């Protein structure tokens, strides 16, 4: 039997149905997280739950549960569903109330939902690298909030998919911001560069891990906006996200990135990222079907 969490209750997945007046459904009025599970354990759960409470705070949503309560509930869910390798999705919406743009009163509790999905590590793409397109960033100005409103991201991702690409690298004018569901890093010489964590991007947990790893390993890095020209002239490019970890980008808009192969520093960071995962979640067999 598969389980999900609806309003804090662990119930059968097939019974987890949402009311048509849920504000998440009608307005995208809510926030979410995706946490990776390795060996049945959540990776960087603390960081994700901290970002979830920050997102709640930024939109004035009062979460019904503490971070500790949420963590326990998610652990129960993962255990019940016997997830070895996969993800747990969790979201808060601003509850169920008659449709009205203004927020409902405090008597309407936020609605919490979570479910799991089995998924192997994307080893093939991590090894060979992926292709991307460039597209104008048409999203709003609070991309730091992990909001349920993802239409701008979806349009970008669909454009990439239609071009046979894995990711869309977004830019505002000449400035590269982030992927449709990932952060973007370039390597220029021996230095890593990524957009600063301001309102134009989501401060990815994987992004923060990459920066932590770089700091610990004396890899020079800078959080600085870079241009499309700098992107196209970069020695290496990679994306980071919960599901992609550190994934090389080997082509953009049909042209190869350098020699069209994953870069050396990118591969080194992949190894160091895996070490972080193993430290928290136990050893992982690579090259095997991780599911
Ligand atoms: N996406 N930027 C955007 C717009 C994202 O949607 C994501 C993650 C990231 C990377 O964040 P993190 O390292 O914390 O996963 C950056 C998730 C995985 C998703 O929506 O499925």
Short mmCIF file of C-alpha atoms and ligand atoms in Angstrom, two decimals:
data_model
loop_
_atom_site.label_atom_id
_atom_site.label_comp_id
_atom_site.label_asym_id
_atom_site.label_seq_id
_atom_site.Cartn_x
_atom_site.Cartn_y
_atom_site.Cartn_z
CA UNK A 1 0.00 0.00 0.00
CA UNK A 2 1.24 3.50 -0.81
CA UNK A 3 0.78 6.40 1.60
CA UNK A 4 0.66 10.19 1.41
CA UNK A 5 0.24 12.95 3.96
CA UNK A 6 -2.87 15.10 3.73
CA UNK A 7 -3.30 17.87 6.29
CA UNK A 8 -0.73 16.21 8.47
CA UNK A 9 -2.41 12.77 8.44
CA UNK A 10 -0.73 9.71 6.98
CA UNK A 11 -3.39 8.21 4.71
CA UNK A 12 -3.63 5.91 1.71
CA UNK A 13 -2.26 7.64 -1.39
CA UNK A 14 -5.41 6.94 -3.40
CA UNK A 15 -7.53 8.75 -0.78
CA UNK A 16 -5.34 11.88 -0.77
CA UNK A 17 -7.67 14.23 -2.68
CA UNK A 18 -7.62 18.01 -2.60
CA UNK A 19 -10.66 20.31 -2.30
CA UNK A 20 -11.41 22.39 -5.43
CA UNK A 21 -11.28 25.53 -3.29
CA UNK A 22 -7.79 24.82 -2.02
CA UNK A 23 -5.89 28.06 -2.64
CA UNK A 24 -2.90 26.14 -3.92
CA UNK A 25 -5.08 24.70 -6.65
CA UNK A 26 -6.87 27.95 -7.52
CA UNK A 27 -4.11 30.54 -7.13
CA UNK A 28 -0.86 28.67 -6.70
CA UNK A 29 -1.01 30.34 -3.28
CA UNK A 30 1.55 28.27 -1.43
CA UNK A 31 5.11 27.02 -1.25
CA UNK A 32 6.85 23.68 -1.65
CA UNK A 33 10.06 21.66 -1.35
CA UNK A 34 11.56 18.60 -3.00
CA UNK A 35 13.96 16.57 -0.85
CA UNK A 36 16.16 13.76 -2.20
CA UNK A 37 16.14 10.39 -0.48
CA UNK A 38 19.21 8.14 -0.60
CA UNK A 39 19.32 4.78 1.19
CA UNK A 40 15.95 5.62 2.73
CA UNK A 41 17.34 8.79 4.34
CA UNK A 42 16.62 12.42 3.47
CA UNK A 43 19.62 14.44 2.30
CA UNK A 44 19.89 18.02 3.67
CA UNK A 45 16.40 17.77 5.23
CA UNK A 46 17.31 20.46 7.74
CA UNK A 47 18.24 22.94 5.01
CA UNK A 48 15.11 22.20 2.97
CA UNK A 49 12.83 22.57 6.00
CA UNK A 50 14.55 25.84 6.91
CA UNK A 51 13.97 27.15 3.39
CA UNK A 52 10.34 26.01 3.57
CA UNK A 53 9.77 28.06 6.73
CA UNK A 54 11.51 31.03 5.09
CA UNK A 55 9.22 30.71 2.06
CA UNK A 56 6.18 30.51 4.39
CA UNK A 57 7.35 33.62 6.22
CA UNK A 58 7.93 35.53 2.96
CA UNK A 59 4.32 34.96 1.86
CA UNK A 60 2.77 35.36 5.31
CA UNK A 61 1.63 31.74 5.53
CA UNK A 62 1.36 30.27 9.00
CA UNK A 63 2.58 26.64 8.83
CA UNK A 64 0.63 24.29 11.06
CA UNK A 65 3.64 22.18 12.04
CA UNK A 66 7.10 22.77 13.45
CA UNK A 67 10.16 21.72 11.45
CA UNK A 68 10.71 18.84 13.88
CA UNK A 69 7.13 17.64 13.44
CA UNK A 70 7.44 17.83 9.67
CA UNK A 71 10.72 15.91 9.69
CA UNK A 72 9.17 13.12 11.76
CA UNK A 73 6.13 12.95 9.48
CA UNK A 74 8.31 12.79 6.36
CA UNK A 75 10.49 10.07 7.88
CA UNK A 76 7.36 8.05 8.66
CA UNK A 77 6.11 8.52 5.10
CA UNK A 78 9.42 7.45 3.56
CA UNK A 79 9.53 4.41 5.87
CA UNK A 80 5.93 3.40 5.17
CA UNK A 81 6.47 3.70 1.40
CA UNK A 82 9.82 1.87 1.67
CA UNK A 83 11.62 4.47 -0.45
CA UNK A 84 15.30 3.64 -0.93
CA UNK A 85 16.16 6.12 -3.67
CA UNK A 86 13.69 8.80 -4.62
CA UNK A 87 12.18 12.11 -3.62
CA UNK A 88 9.71 13.44 -1.16
CA UNK A 89 7.52 16.32 -2.32
CA UNK A 90 5.90 18.56 0.28
CA UNK A 91 3.77 21.65 0.00
CA UNK A 92 1.80 24.11 2.05
CA UNK A 93 -1.12 25.99 0.55
CA UNK A 94 -2.98 28.80 2.28
CA UNK A 95 -5.85 26.43 3.00
CA UNK A 96 -9.38 25.96 1.74
CA UNK A 97 -11.78 28.90 1.56
CA UNK A 98 -14.23 30.52 -0.89
CA UNK A 99 -12.30 32.06 -3.79
CA UNK A 100 -11.12 35.55 -2.94
CA UNK A 101 -7.78 37.13 -3.82
CA UNK A 102 -7.30 38.57 -0.33
CA UNK A 103 -6.05 36.07 2.26
CA UNK A 104 -8.61 34.24 4.40
CA UNK A 105 -8.65 34.88 8.15
CA UNK A 106 -6.39 33.09 10.58
CA UNK A 107 -9.20 30.61 11.34
CA UNK A 108 -8.43 28.92 7.98
CA UNK A 109 -5.52 26.54 8.55
CA UNK A 110 -2.79 26.04 5.94
CA UNK A 111 -3.11 22.75 4.05
CA UNK A 112 -0.08 20.46 4.12
CA UNK A 113 0.47 17.68 1.58
CA UNK A 114 3.39 15.30 1.02
CA UNK A 115 4.08 12.25 -1.09
CA UNK A 116 7.05 10.20 -2.21
CA UNK A 117 8.35 9.02 -5.55
CA UNK A 118 10.95 6.40 -6.32
CA UNK A 119 13.74 7.60 -8.59
CA UNK A 120 17.23 6.40 -9.35
CA UNK A 121 20.11 8.88 -9.47
CA UNK A 122 20.30 10.24 -13.05
CA UNK A 123 23.69 8.64 -13.57
CA UNK A 124 23.60 8.62 -17.35
CA UNK A 125 23.06 12.38 -17.63
CA UNK A 126 25.49 13.04 -14.79
CA UNK A 127 28.18 11.12 -16.66
CA UNK A 128 27.58 12.25 -20.23
CA UNK A 129 26.23 15.74 -19.58
CA UNK A 130 23.10 17.41 -20.86
CA UNK A 131 22.14 19.97 -23.48
CA UNK A 132 20.40 23.24 -22.75
CA UNK A 133 18.76 26.15 -24.51
CA UNK A 134 18.86 29.83 -23.63
CA UNK A 135 15.59 31.61 -23.00
CA UNK A 136 14.48 34.98 -21.65
CA UNK A 137 13.56 34.84 -17.95
CA UNK A 138 9.94 36.00 -17.95
CA UNK A 139 9.21 35.17 -14.31
CA UNK A 140 8.26 37.49 -11.47
CA UNK A 141 10.72 39.32 -9.23
CA UNK A 142 10.55 37.04 -6.18
CA UNK A 143 12.21 33.91 -7.54
CA UNK A 144 13.82 33.48 -4.09
CA UNK A 145 10.46 32.15 -2.85
CA UNK A 146 9.87 28.47 -3.66
CA UNK A 147 6.35 29.27 -4.76
CA UNK A 148 3.79 26.88 -6.26
CA UNK A 149 3.45 29.37 -9.13
CA UNK A 150 5.73 27.71 -11.66
CA UNK A 151 4.18 28.69 -14.97
CA UNK A 152 7.19 30.74 -16.10
CA UNK A 153 9.47 27.81 -15.22
CA UNK A 154 7.19 25.34 -16.99
CA UNK A 155 7.10 27.39 -20.20
CA UNK A 156 10.89 27.54 -20.18
CA UNK A 157 11.28 23.81 -19.49
CA UNK A 158 8.77 22.92 -22.21
CA UNK A 159 10.70 25.04 -24.71
CA UNK A 160 13.82 23.05 -23.80
CA UNK A 161 11.97 19.75 -24.09
CA UNK A 162 10.65 20.69 -27.53
CA UNK A 163 14.25 21.32 -28.62
CA UNK A 164 15.30 17.92 -27.29
CA UNK A 165 17.14 19.56 -24.39
CA UNK A 166 17.15 18.82 -20.67
CA UNK A 167 17.22 22.34 -19.31
CA UNK A 168 16.45 25.96 -20.19
CA UNK A 169 19.02 28.46 -19.00
CA UNK A 170 17.17 31.71 -18.30
CA UNK A 171 18.53 35.24 -18.67
CA UNK A 172 17.19 38.71 -17.91
CA UNK A 173 18.56 40.77 -20.75
CA UNK A 174 22.26 39.87 -20.89
CA UNK A 175 22.39 38.49 -17.35
CA UNK A 176 22.09 34.74 -16.79
CA UNK A 177 19.88 33.95 -13.79
CA UNK A 178 19.13 30.24 -13.32
CA UNK A 179 17.70 27.15 -14.97
CA UNK A 180 13.98 26.40 -15.13
CA UNK A 181 14.47 23.97 -12.22
CA UNK A 182 18.15 24.29 -11.35
CA UNK A 183 20.95 26.75 -10.59
CA UNK A 184 23.67 27.50 -13.13
CA UNK A 185 27.42 27.53 -12.53
CA UNK A 186 30.18 28.41 -14.95
CA UNK A 187 33.89 27.68 -14.63
CA UNK A 188 36.12 30.46 -15.93
CA UNK A 189 39.79 29.50 -15.68
CA UNK A 190 40.01 27.91 -12.22
CA UNK A 191 37.11 29.87 -10.78
CA UNK A 192 33.47 28.95 -10.25
CA UNK A 193 30.90 31.67 -10.82
CA UNK A 194 27.19 31.59 -10.01
CA UNK A 195 24.45 34.20 -9.71
CA UNK A 196 24.20 35.73 -6.22
CA UNK A 197 21.34 34.55 -4.00
CA UNK A 198 19.04 37.54 -4.44
CA UNK A 199 15.42 37.90 -5.59
CA UNK A 200 16.23 36.76 -9.15
CA UNK A 201 17.01 33.13 -8.27
CA UNK A 202 16.08 30.37 -5.88
CA UNK A 203 18.96 29.84 -3.47
CA UNK A 204 19.25 26.14 -4.22
CA UNK A 205 20.25 23.80 -1.42
CA UNK A 206 22.50 21.98 -3.90
CA UNK A 207 23.92 25.37 -4.96
CA UNK A 208 24.76 26.06 -1.32
CA UNK A 209 26.34 22.60 -0.98
CA UNK A 210 28.52 23.22 -4.05
CA UNK A 211 29.70 26.52 -2.55
CA UNK A 212 30.35 24.84 0.82
CA UNK A 213 32.35 22.10 -0.92
CA UNK A 214 34.32 24.71 -2.89
CA UNK A 215 35.10 26.60 0.28
CA UNK A 216 36.27 23.44 2.05
CA UNK A 217 38.44 22.37 -0.88
CA UNK A 218 40.02 25.74 -1.70
CA UNK A 219 38.25 25.94 -5.05
CA UNK A 220 37.94 29.66 -5.86
CA UNK A 221 34.37 30.82 -6.37
CA UNK A 222 32.42 34.01 -6.76
CA UNK A 223 28.70 34.73 -6.37
CA UNK A 224 28.41 37.26 -9.15
CA UNK A 225 26.00 37.86 -12.02
CA UNK A 226 27.51 36.81 -15.37
CA UNK A 227 26.46 37.50 -18.93
CA UNK A 228 25.36 35.30 -21.82
CA UNK A 229 28.74 35.98 -23.47
CA UNK A 230 30.55 34.79 -20.35
CA UNK A 231 28.34 31.70 -20.30
CA UNK A 232 29.04 30.88 -23.93
CA UNK A 233 32.76 31.46 -23.46
CA UNK A 234 33.00 29.46 -20.21
CA UNK A 235 35.43 26.56 -19.83
CA UNK A 236 32.79 24.46 -18.11
CA UNK A 237 29.11 24.77 -17.27
CA UNK A 238 27.00 22.73 -14.90
CA UNK A 239 23.60 22.84 -13.28
CA UNK A 240 22.80 21.93 -9.68
CA UNK A 241 19.56 20.73 -8.14
CA UNK A 242 18.13 18.25 -5.69
CA UNK A 243 17.34 15.76 -8.44
CA UNK A 244 20.25 16.50 -10.82
CA UNK A 245 22.97 16.96 -8.12
CA UNK A 246 25.90 18.35 -10.14
CA UNK A 247 25.21 17.82 -13.85
CA UNK A 248 27.49 18.92 -16.69
CA UNK A 249 26.07 21.04 -19.51
CA UNK A 250 27.83 20.05 -22.75
CA UNK A 251 25.86 22.03 -25.33
CA UNK A 252 23.87 25.25 -25.54
CA UNK A 253 21.51 26.15 -28.39
CA UNK A 254 23.12 23.48 -30.57
CA UNK A 255 26.75 24.55 -30.00
CA UNK A 256 29.16 22.53 -27.85
CA UNK A 257 30.49 23.91 -24.57
CA UNK A 258 34.29 23.87 -25.17
CA UNK A 259 35.06 20.35 -26.45
CA UNK A 260 31.51 19.14 -25.79
CA UNK A 261 32.55 16.91 -22.88
CA UNK A 262 31.94 17.22 -19.11
CA UNK A 263 34.62 19.44 -17.57
CA UNK A 264 37.30 18.38 -15.09
CA UNK A 265 36.26 20.63 -12.22
CA UNK A 266 32.62 19.66 -12.74
CA UNK A 267 33.57 15.99 -12.38
CA UNK A 268 35.62 16.72 -9.29
CA UNK A 269 32.65 18.52 -7.74
CA UNK A 270 30.39 15.58 -8.59
CA UNK A 271 32.70 13.32 -6.59
CA UNK A 272 32.85 15.71 -3.65
CA UNK A 273 29.05 16.12 -3.75
CA UNK A 274 28.66 12.34 -3.59
CA UNK A 275 30.95 12.28 -0.55
CA UNK A 276 28.60 14.74 1.18
CA UNK A 277 25.62 12.54 0.36
CA UNK A 278 27.39 9.43 1.63
CA UNK A 279 28.40 11.17 4.84
CA UNK A 280 24.76 11.92 5.59
CA UNK A 281 22.97 8.95 4.03
CA UNK A 282 25.50 6.11 3.92
CA UNK A 283 27.45 4.61 1.06
CA UNK A 284 26.00 4.52 -2.42
CA UNK A 285 26.81 2.07 -5.16
CA UNK A 286 27.43 4.00 -8.30
CA UNK A 287 27.05 2.45 -11.73
CA UNK A 288 24.23 0.30 -10.35
CA UNK A 289 20.51 0.86 -10.58
CA UNK A 290 20.01 2.95 -7.47
CA UNK A 291 16.41 2.11 -6.87
N1 LIG B 1 13.75 22.50 -8.33
N2 LIG B 1 16.05 26.96 -9.20
C1 LIG B 1 14.79 26.57 -9.44
C2 LIG B 1 13.89 27.48 -10.20
C3 LIG B 1 14.34 25.31 -8.99
O1 LIG B 1 13.08 24.92 -9.23
C4 LIG B 1 15.24 24.47 -8.29
C5 LIG B 1 14.84 23.12 -7.77
C6 LIG B 1 16.56 24.92 -8.07
C7 LIG B 1 17.56 24.09 -7.31
O2 LIG B 1 17.25 24.06 -5.95
P1 LIG B 1 17.65 22.83 -5.03
O3 LIG B 1 19.11 22.64 -5.18
O4 LIG B 1 17.28 23.26 -3.66
O5 LIG B 1 16.87 21.64 -5.52
C8 LIG B 1 16.91 26.17 -8.52
C9 LIG B 1 13.17 21.34 -7.70
C10 LIG B 1 14.07 20.18 -7.64
C11 LIG B 1 11.82 21.06 -8.36
O6 LIG B 1 11.06 22.00 -8.49
O7 LIG B 1 11.56 19.91 -8.71
#
